Amino acid sequence: MTVNDDSFTHWKNREEIAESMIPIIGKLHRERDVTVLVHSRSLVNKSVVSILKTHRFARQIAGEELSVTETLPFLKALAALDLGPSQIDLGMLAATYKADDRGLSVEAFTAEAVAGATGANKIERGEGRDVVLYGFGRIGRLVARLLIEKSGSGNGLRLRAIVVRSGGEQDIVKRASLLRRDSIHGQFQGTITVDEASSTIFANGNAIKVIYANDPSEVDYTAYGIKNAILIDNTGKWRDREGLSKHLRPGVDKVVLTAPGKGDVPNIVHGVNHDTIKPDEQILSCASCTTNAIVPPLKAMDDEYGVQRGHVETVHSFTNDQNLLDNYHKSERRGRSAPLNMVITETGAASAVAKALPDLKARITGSSIRVPVPDVSIAILNLQLKREATREEVHDYLREVSLTSPLRRQIDFITAPDAVSSDFIGSRHASIVDAGALKVEGDNAILYLWYDNEFGYSCQVIRVVQHVSGVEYPTYPAPAV
């Protein structure tokens, strides 16, 4: 047998193993509300090739490829347990098992590692929580995709309605079409049909009522059978407590804003300060995409090295707030053509850091340049540290943070030497550390942080909503603190 034949045989064997994993992963998700991950990347509803690619990605960050032959025994062990709702990371299980020297079997080790999700310790499956989207723009449609994707078990978040202003003839058909196809993020994964008579979009079996209203005061959500709902305002029209309180109508219990909140509205960055949300808090903000991108790595660096001061420069993709061609705009420079220019503009991300990290004493400044790409941005975080470090030390620290820390869902890490912005379209992390661009000299560190300002941010929004709704399930093995 030639080397080529041997390589192909090896690939086919791994394909067969990955194929055998799919029904186990699907059954755990549908019947027990268990999400199977590999290094924070979900394997639910993934193809054979996607499962293999997810395993292979570990090589970039952990130094060696993770094989499905290593993770399959752990998956089979999980299937045999009395599991409750949880998230279980096969990559972490395999890594911690390899480091364990007690000689336990895979079955015994797995049972011990996920004990908090089994038997008397497991969380009981709830009835789910209603969600309403107020607005259906770029973030609204991506949040809708994520909600539909995560509704497989029927016991989590349930997208019940979308509230928009009527756009005229065939409004619902056009909105469904925008949900079905996206020029940046591709096709919707599933089926979408429309019932114009009942003003309902059916997406993968989810019946989503489209409610037409010009103002929050016009809607009584209980009339649509909606109760105790979390409303996600993705219009950005109201930013303070007084304005957002208009959404607290019959059937709505909490309001989550997908833009920086003003005044006393809490700005939440999941992974950093989501545990400060008070149970009775009805109004909160998920801050901005850039705030979500810089705060987790800023916290990680401050925890380990201390930060004296810093500056963040964001090179940001253009947005719908800018003009396609030169035209009047209330903000300076944003009236100039977005696809033809680099546009210097302001960012509130630096000032928002204080709300998410009140214990950080460092002064953080910021500025932004909009550039002619439709998605994915980069934040250049220039930090003066409280102690000197080496590039190798910071490199290894951030890699470990991305793998094993409580921030591993927020911070990703890439070593690819030819990575460019389009490579990060669809990233579910708040930001991705570009290892090749990292610069450290003495007490100065410069981090280059890629982020999908649309999809990555939408994932952060969903995490906050899951947390306040009570369906954010614990992850096993527990990340290192």
XYZ file of C-alpha atoms in Angstrom:
481
model
C 0.000 0.000 0.000
C 1.372 3.422 -0.936
C 1.543 6.412 1.406
C -1.323 8.005 -0.520
C -3.458 4.881 -0.172
C -2.671 4.663 3.537
C -3.595 8.322 4.067
C -6.871 7.899 2.203
C -7.752 4.760 4.164
C -7.040 6.616 7.407
C -9.323 9.468 6.302
C -12.170 7.101 5.381
C -11.826 5.400 8.748
C -12.148 8.717 10.574
C -15.140 9.615 8.412
C -16.832 6.395 9.476
C -16.149 7.144 13.151
C -17.456 10.720 12.830
C -20.567 9.403 11.103
C -21.198 7.061 14.038
C -20.959 10.028 16.423
C -23.764 12.031 14.782
C -26.773 10.019 16.048
C -25.330 9.905 19.593
C -24.770 13.678 19.615
C -28.253 14.290 18.202
C -29.992 12.000 20.686
C -28.196 13.558 23.656
C -29.275 17.006 22.474
C -32.904 16.206 21.653
C -33.709 13.899 24.543
C -31.530 15.229 27.360
C -30.668 18.837 26.470
C -26.969 17.963 26.352
C -24.768 19.958 23.969
C -21.586 18.138 22.965
C -18.589 20.401 22.300
C -14.969 20.138 21.261
C -12.940 22.990 22.715
C -16.079 25.158 23.044
C -17.246 24.366 19.490
C -20.625 22.657 19.292
C -20.938 19.382 17.382
C -24.755 19.494 17.348
C -26.226 19.316 13.815
C -22.751 19.182 12.282
C -21.756 17.151 9.226
C -19.101 14.446 9.152
C -16.529 16.817 7.645
C -17.414 19.586 10.138
C -16.843 17.195 13.033
C -13.450 16.192 11.619
C -12.458 19.818 10.993
C -13.458 20.785 14.529
C -11.229 18.043 15.914
C -8.371 19.023 13.614
C -8.567 22.664 14.699
C -7.228 21.655 18.096
C -3.824 21.242 16.458
C -3.577 24.990 15.903
C -4.077 25.801 19.547
C -3.047 22.706 21.486
C -0.104 21.705 19.286
C -1.501 18.365 18.143
C -4.596 17.189 16.332
C -7.411 15.713 18.375
C -8.632 12.499 16.773
C -12.191 11.202 16.713
C -10.705 7.874 17.802
C -9.807 9.617 21.089
C -13.167 11.327 21.663
C -15.564 8.561 20.557
C -15.029 6.459 23.737
C -15.918 9.491 25.874
C -19.040 10.140 23.784
C -20.149 6.520 24.199
C -19.508 6.779 27.940
C -21.699 9.900 28.104
C -24.538 8.149 26.270
C -24.593 5.462 28.961
C -24.984 7.959 31.823
C -28.155 9.430 33.319
C -27.327 12.945 32.109
C -29.315 16.101 32.675
C -29.165 19.414 30.748
C -25.524 20.432 30.341
C -22.696 21.245 27.957
C -19.943 18.661 27.771
C -16.605 19.305 26.097
C -15.053 16.161 24.592
C -11.810 18.012 23.941
C -11.478 18.916 27.610
C -12.445 15.397 28.679
C -9.746 13.891 26.468
C -7.119 16.402 27.642
C -7.846 16.017 31.360
C -7.989 12.219 31.045
C -4.573 12.205 29.382
C -3.159 14.261 32.249
C -4.754 12.049 34.911
C -2.410 9.395 36.343
C -4.855 7.330 38.417
C -5.355 4.665 35.763
C -9.141 5.050 35.634
C -11.120 3.635 32.740
C -12.656 6.093 30.272
C -16.090 5.217 31.654
C -15.107 5.795 35.300
C -13.244 9.014 34.528
C -16.135 10.408 32.447
C -18.692 9.582 35.145
C -16.561 11.416 37.703
C -15.908 14.434 35.451
C -19.607 15.030 34.700
C -20.989 13.943 38.079
C -22.603 17.351 38.551
C -24.896 16.648 35.588
C -25.973 13.124 36.527
C -28.361 11.394 38.867
C -29.623 13.450 41.794
C -27.342 16.352 40.802
C -28.783 16.917 37.349
C -30.874 19.946 36.440
C -34.473 19.186 35.633
C -35.586 20.123 32.139
C -37.874 23.147 32.147
C -40.712 24.158 29.868
C -38.595 26.645 27.947
C -38.701 30.417 27.802
C -40.514 32.569 25.257
C -38.408 35.082 23.326
C -39.578 38.060 21.257
C -37.402 39.955 18.768
C -38.197 43.638 18.482
C -36.692 44.559 15.123
C -35.369 42.227 12.441
C -32.175 43.751 11.084
C -28.670 42.302 10.794
C -28.365 41.276 14.448
C -32.055 40.364 14.769
C -31.918 37.845 11.923
C -28.695 36.239 13.190
C -30.122 35.994 16.704
C -33.209 34.379 15.134
C -31.007 31.797 13.382
C -29.276 30.975 16.655
C -32.537 30.691 18.584
C -33.962 28.339 15.952
C -30.750 26.302 15.907
C -30.859 25.878 19.688
C -34.527 24.908 19.864
C -33.880 21.246 19.010
C -34.750 19.882 22.449
C -37.824 22.098 22.785
C -36.883 22.905 26.383
C -34.735 25.990 25.977
C -35.383 29.351 24.364
C -38.372 29.532 22.016
C -38.605 32.318 19.457
C -42.302 33.122 19.499
C -42.600 36.458 17.706
C -40.914 39.212 15.729
C -42.157 42.804 15.986
C -41.559 45.097 12.995
C -43.107 48.034 11.204
C -45.028 47.039 8.107
C -43.012 47.423 4.957
C -45.995 47.113 2.650
C -46.983 44.431 0.185
C -45.475 40.953 0.747
C -43.646 42.257 3.819
C -43.523 38.894 5.586
C -42.388 37.082 2.428
C -39.476 39.478 1.993
C -38.473 39.245 5.643
C -38.559 35.447 5.489
C -36.383 35.582 2.376
C -33.803 37.694 4.230
C -33.788 35.088 6.987
C -33.426 32.285 4.429
C -30.454 33.743 2.534
C -27.674 36.024 3.701
C -24.924 37.431 1.472
C -22.350 37.147 4.263
C -23.443 34.238 6.427
C -24.905 32.015 3.732
C -28.023 29.897 3.601
C -30.227 29.220 6.608
C -29.626 25.661 7.799
C -33.089 24.197 7.441
C -36.469 24.990 5.936
C -38.529 28.169 6.031
C -42.144 28.547 4.913
C -44.572 31.434 5.232
C -48.281 31.584 6.038
C -49.317 35.092 5.027
C -52.902 34.619 6.226
C -51.797 34.047 9.835
C -48.698 36.278 9.543
C -46.461 33.403 10.602
C -42.998 32.213 9.578
C -42.312 28.504 10.111
C -38.579 27.825 10.522
C -37.516 24.229 11.229
C -40.920 23.633 12.792
C -40.844 26.786 14.922
C -43.966 28.931 14.455
C -42.850 32.572 14.635
C -45.603 35.192 14.656
C -44.788 38.433 12.820
C -46.448 41.310 14.690
C -46.757 44.690 13.011
C -46.499 47.715 15.311
C -45.120 51.240 15.190
C -44.496 51.484 18.929
C -44.107 49.055 21.873
C -47.278 50.451 23.484
C -49.374 48.929 20.683
C -48.616 45.295 21.552
C -50.249 42.981 24.091
C -48.137 39.834 23.826
C -50.535 37.722 25.884
C -52.981 37.995 22.975
C -50.537 35.760 21.070
C -50.133 33.258 23.895
C -46.759 34.716 24.867
C -45.924 34.828 28.562
C -42.961 35.663 30.785
C -40.965 36.462 27.645
C -37.530 37.950 27.179
C -37.718 40.689 24.554
C -34.546 41.406 22.573
C -34.539 44.947 21.209
C -32.180 45.041 18.224
C -33.366 48.390 16.867
C -31.171 50.517 19.148
C -33.910 53.175 19.126
C -34.182 53.196 22.917
C -30.996 53.019 24.982
C -31.927 54.187 28.491
C -34.129 52.658 31.179
C -37.050 54.980 30.513
C -37.162 54.193 26.797
C -36.582 50.450 27.158
C -39.265 50.231 29.861
C -41.827 50.790 27.103
C -41.269 47.141 26.166
C -42.452 45.885 29.563
C -45.895 45.078 28.266
C -48.258 42.210 29.159
C -46.385 38.976 28.380
C -42.882 40.500 28.586
C -40.782 40.020 31.723
C -37.301 41.213 30.696
C -35.746 43.423 28.016
C -32.284 42.851 26.512
C -30.736 45.574 24.330
C -28.262 44.712 21.558
C -26.431 48.034 21.815
C -24.607 49.913 24.593
C -27.018 50.964 27.337
C -27.074 54.466 28.744
C -27.467 55.728 32.290
C -27.973 52.995 34.884
C -28.704 50.232 32.361
C -26.218 47.395 33.128
C -23.832 46.676 30.229
C -23.184 42.933 30.253
C -20.320 41.078 28.578
C -20.982 37.377 28.953
C -18.071 35.552 30.545
C -16.925 38.663 32.383
C -19.774 40.189 34.390
C -22.921 38.214 33.554
C -22.934 36.794 37.077
C -23.579 40.324 38.435
C -27.067 40.444 36.892
C -29.605 40.706 39.694
C -32.475 38.218 39.491
C -35.043 41.025 39.551
C -33.282 43.137 36.891
C -35.721 43.638 34.028
C -33.627 45.787 31.685
C -30.056 45.197 30.583
C -27.710 45.738 27.646
C -25.262 43.426 25.874
C -22.982 46.420 25.186
C -21.388 46.650 21.720
C -19.633 44.109 19.517
C -16.307 45.873 20.108
C -16.799 45.992 23.887
C -17.456 42.239 23.813
C -14.321 41.738 21.727
C -11.899 43.656 23.950
C -13.193 43.154 27.504
C -12.528 39.370 27.837
C -8.865 39.539 26.691
C -8.421 42.756 28.690
C -9.660 40.951 31.799
C -7.397 37.976 31.068
C -4.351 40.236 30.715
C -5.223 42.220 33.834
C -5.716 39.039 35.870
C -2.268 37.731 34.983
C -0.085 40.797 34.398
C -2.031 43.818 35.622
C -2.823 46.662 33.233
C -1.642 50.223 33.892
C -3.321 51.813 30.874
C -4.298 50.960 27.344
C -5.568 52.110 23.975
C -7.795 50.222 21.577
C -7.896 50.997 17.861
C -10.675 49.221 16.034
C -10.583 48.631 12.306
C -14.279 47.987 11.839
C -16.331 46.739 8.896
C -18.920 49.177 7.603
C -22.498 48.935 8.842
C -26.030 49.915 7.777
C -25.638 53.109 9.773
C -23.335 54.428 7.030
C -24.299 55.573 3.548
C -23.746 53.456 0.460
C -22.908 56.632 -1.495
C -22.146 60.139 -0.267
C -25.247 61.640 1.302
C -26.378 63.573 4.352
C -25.724 61.900 7.727
C -26.196 63.377 11.201
C -22.745 62.112 12.261
C -19.501 63.541 10.957
C -17.802 61.553 8.151
C -20.354 58.697 8.205
C -22.166 60.355 5.339
C -19.286 59.501 3.012
C -19.527 56.351 0.919
C -18.886 53.294 3.127
C -17.704 50.851 0.408
C -15.331 53.415 -1.099
C -13.589 54.924 1.931
C -11.839 54.357 5.198
C -13.832 56.482 7.634
C -12.526 57.742 10.959
C -15.315 57.632 13.535
C -15.912 57.397 17.247
C -16.272 54.283 19.405
C -17.808 54.049 22.842
C -16.151 50.705 23.529
C -13.296 52.131 25.606
C -15.608 54.049 27.933
C -17.904 51.011 28.192
C -15.056 48.970 29.665
C -15.591 50.664 33.030
C -19.145 49.326 33.227
C -18.136 45.744 32.459
C -14.873 45.817 34.460
C -15.434 48.237 37.360
C -12.403 46.857 39.245
C -10.040 47.737 36.378
C -8.278 50.937 37.415
C -6.416 51.399 34.123
C -7.451 54.226 31.818
C -8.508 52.845 28.438
C -8.840 55.122 25.414
C -10.175 54.213 21.988
C -10.783 55.231 18.398
C -12.164 53.552 15.302
C -11.797 53.411 11.538
C -14.579 51.965 9.371
C -13.224 50.128 6.335
C -14.789 48.755 3.110
C -15.473 45.165 4.207
C -19.017 44.007 5.096
C -18.179 41.909 8.157
C -15.378 40.988 10.598
C -13.341 43.633 12.369
C -10.077 43.746 14.278
C -9.267 45.470 17.560
C -5.643 46.389 18.251
C -5.254 46.460 22.032
C -2.106 48.293 23.140
C -1.441 47.709 26.841
C 1.111 48.903 29.361
C 1.440 46.079 31.875
C 2.327 46.261 35.563
C 5.173 43.795 35.068
C 7.433 42.811 32.229
C 6.755 39.719 30.150
C 8.047 37.904 27.086
C 6.180 37.262 23.863
C 6.417 33.508 24.389
C 4.973 33.821 27.895
C 1.978 35.917 26.793
C 1.459 33.708 23.727
C 1.283 30.532 25.828
C -0.886 32.190 28.469
C -3.511 33.400 25.994
C -3.520 30.008 24.245
C -4.223 28.331 27.578
C -6.946 30.885 28.387
C -8.658 30.006 25.095
C -8.546 26.294 25.916
C -9.207 25.832 29.611
C -10.275 29.066 31.323
C -13.790 30.335 32.129
C -13.292 32.716 29.157
C -12.806 29.923 26.614
C -16.216 30.608 24.997
C -15.276 34.262 24.567
C -11.607 34.059 23.546
C -10.365 32.000 20.621
C -6.764 31.641 19.450
C -5.285 31.138 15.997
C -1.734 30.506 14.831
C -2.363 30.373 11.057
C 0.273 32.643 9.453
C -1.949 33.674 6.521
C -5.203 34.400 8.416
C -7.284 37.302 7.061
C -10.607 38.841 8.049
C -12.905 36.654 5.941
C -11.563 33.560 7.727
C -13.486 34.601 10.820
C -16.944 34.995 9.319
C -19.215 32.848 11.466
C -16.900 32.722 14.484
C -18.894 32.143 17.670
C -16.280 33.679 19.935
C -16.306 37.294 21.079
C -12.745 37.689 19.797
C -9.877 35.663 18.347
C -6.270 36.307 19.360
C -3.995 36.383 16.302
C -0.873 34.689 17.677
C 1.300 35.660 14.723
C 0.630 39.371 15.176
C 1.172 39.436 18.954
C 3.896 41.853 20.064
C 5.433 41.988 23.537
C 8.398 44.069 24.648
C 9.066 44.591 28.326
C 5.913 45.936 29.944
C 4.210 46.672 26.605
C 1.902 44.160 24.915
C -0.038 44.647 21.679
C -2.846 42.176 20.973
C -4.534 41.838 17.586
C -8.086 40.621 18.125
C -10.293 39.545 15.222
C -14.052 39.446 15.759
C -17.140 38.766 13.697
C -18.958 41.920 14.724
C -22.256 40.386 13.579
C -22.273 36.668 14.364
C -19.810 36.525 17.254
C -21.672 39.355 18.942
C -25.029 37.638 18.333
C -23.652 34.538 20.084
C -22.759 36.690 23.091
C -26.299 38.089 23.106
C -27.741 34.564 23.126
C -25.462 33.591 26.028
C -26.749 36.516 28.083
C -30.355 35.623 27.255
C -29.725 31.986 28.190
C -28.246 33.126 31.496
C -31.136 35.386 32.526
C -33.689 32.819 31.356
C -32.210 30.011 33.436
C -31.342 27.769 30.473
C -27.596 28.418 30.466
C -26.480 24.973 31.484
C -23.186 24.221 33.243
C -20.150 23.038 31.273
C -18.198 19.886 32.082
C -15.399 19.355 32.802
C -15.468 22.636 34.726
C -12.970 25.155 33.310
C -9.915 26.034 35.379
C -10.340 29.207 37.420
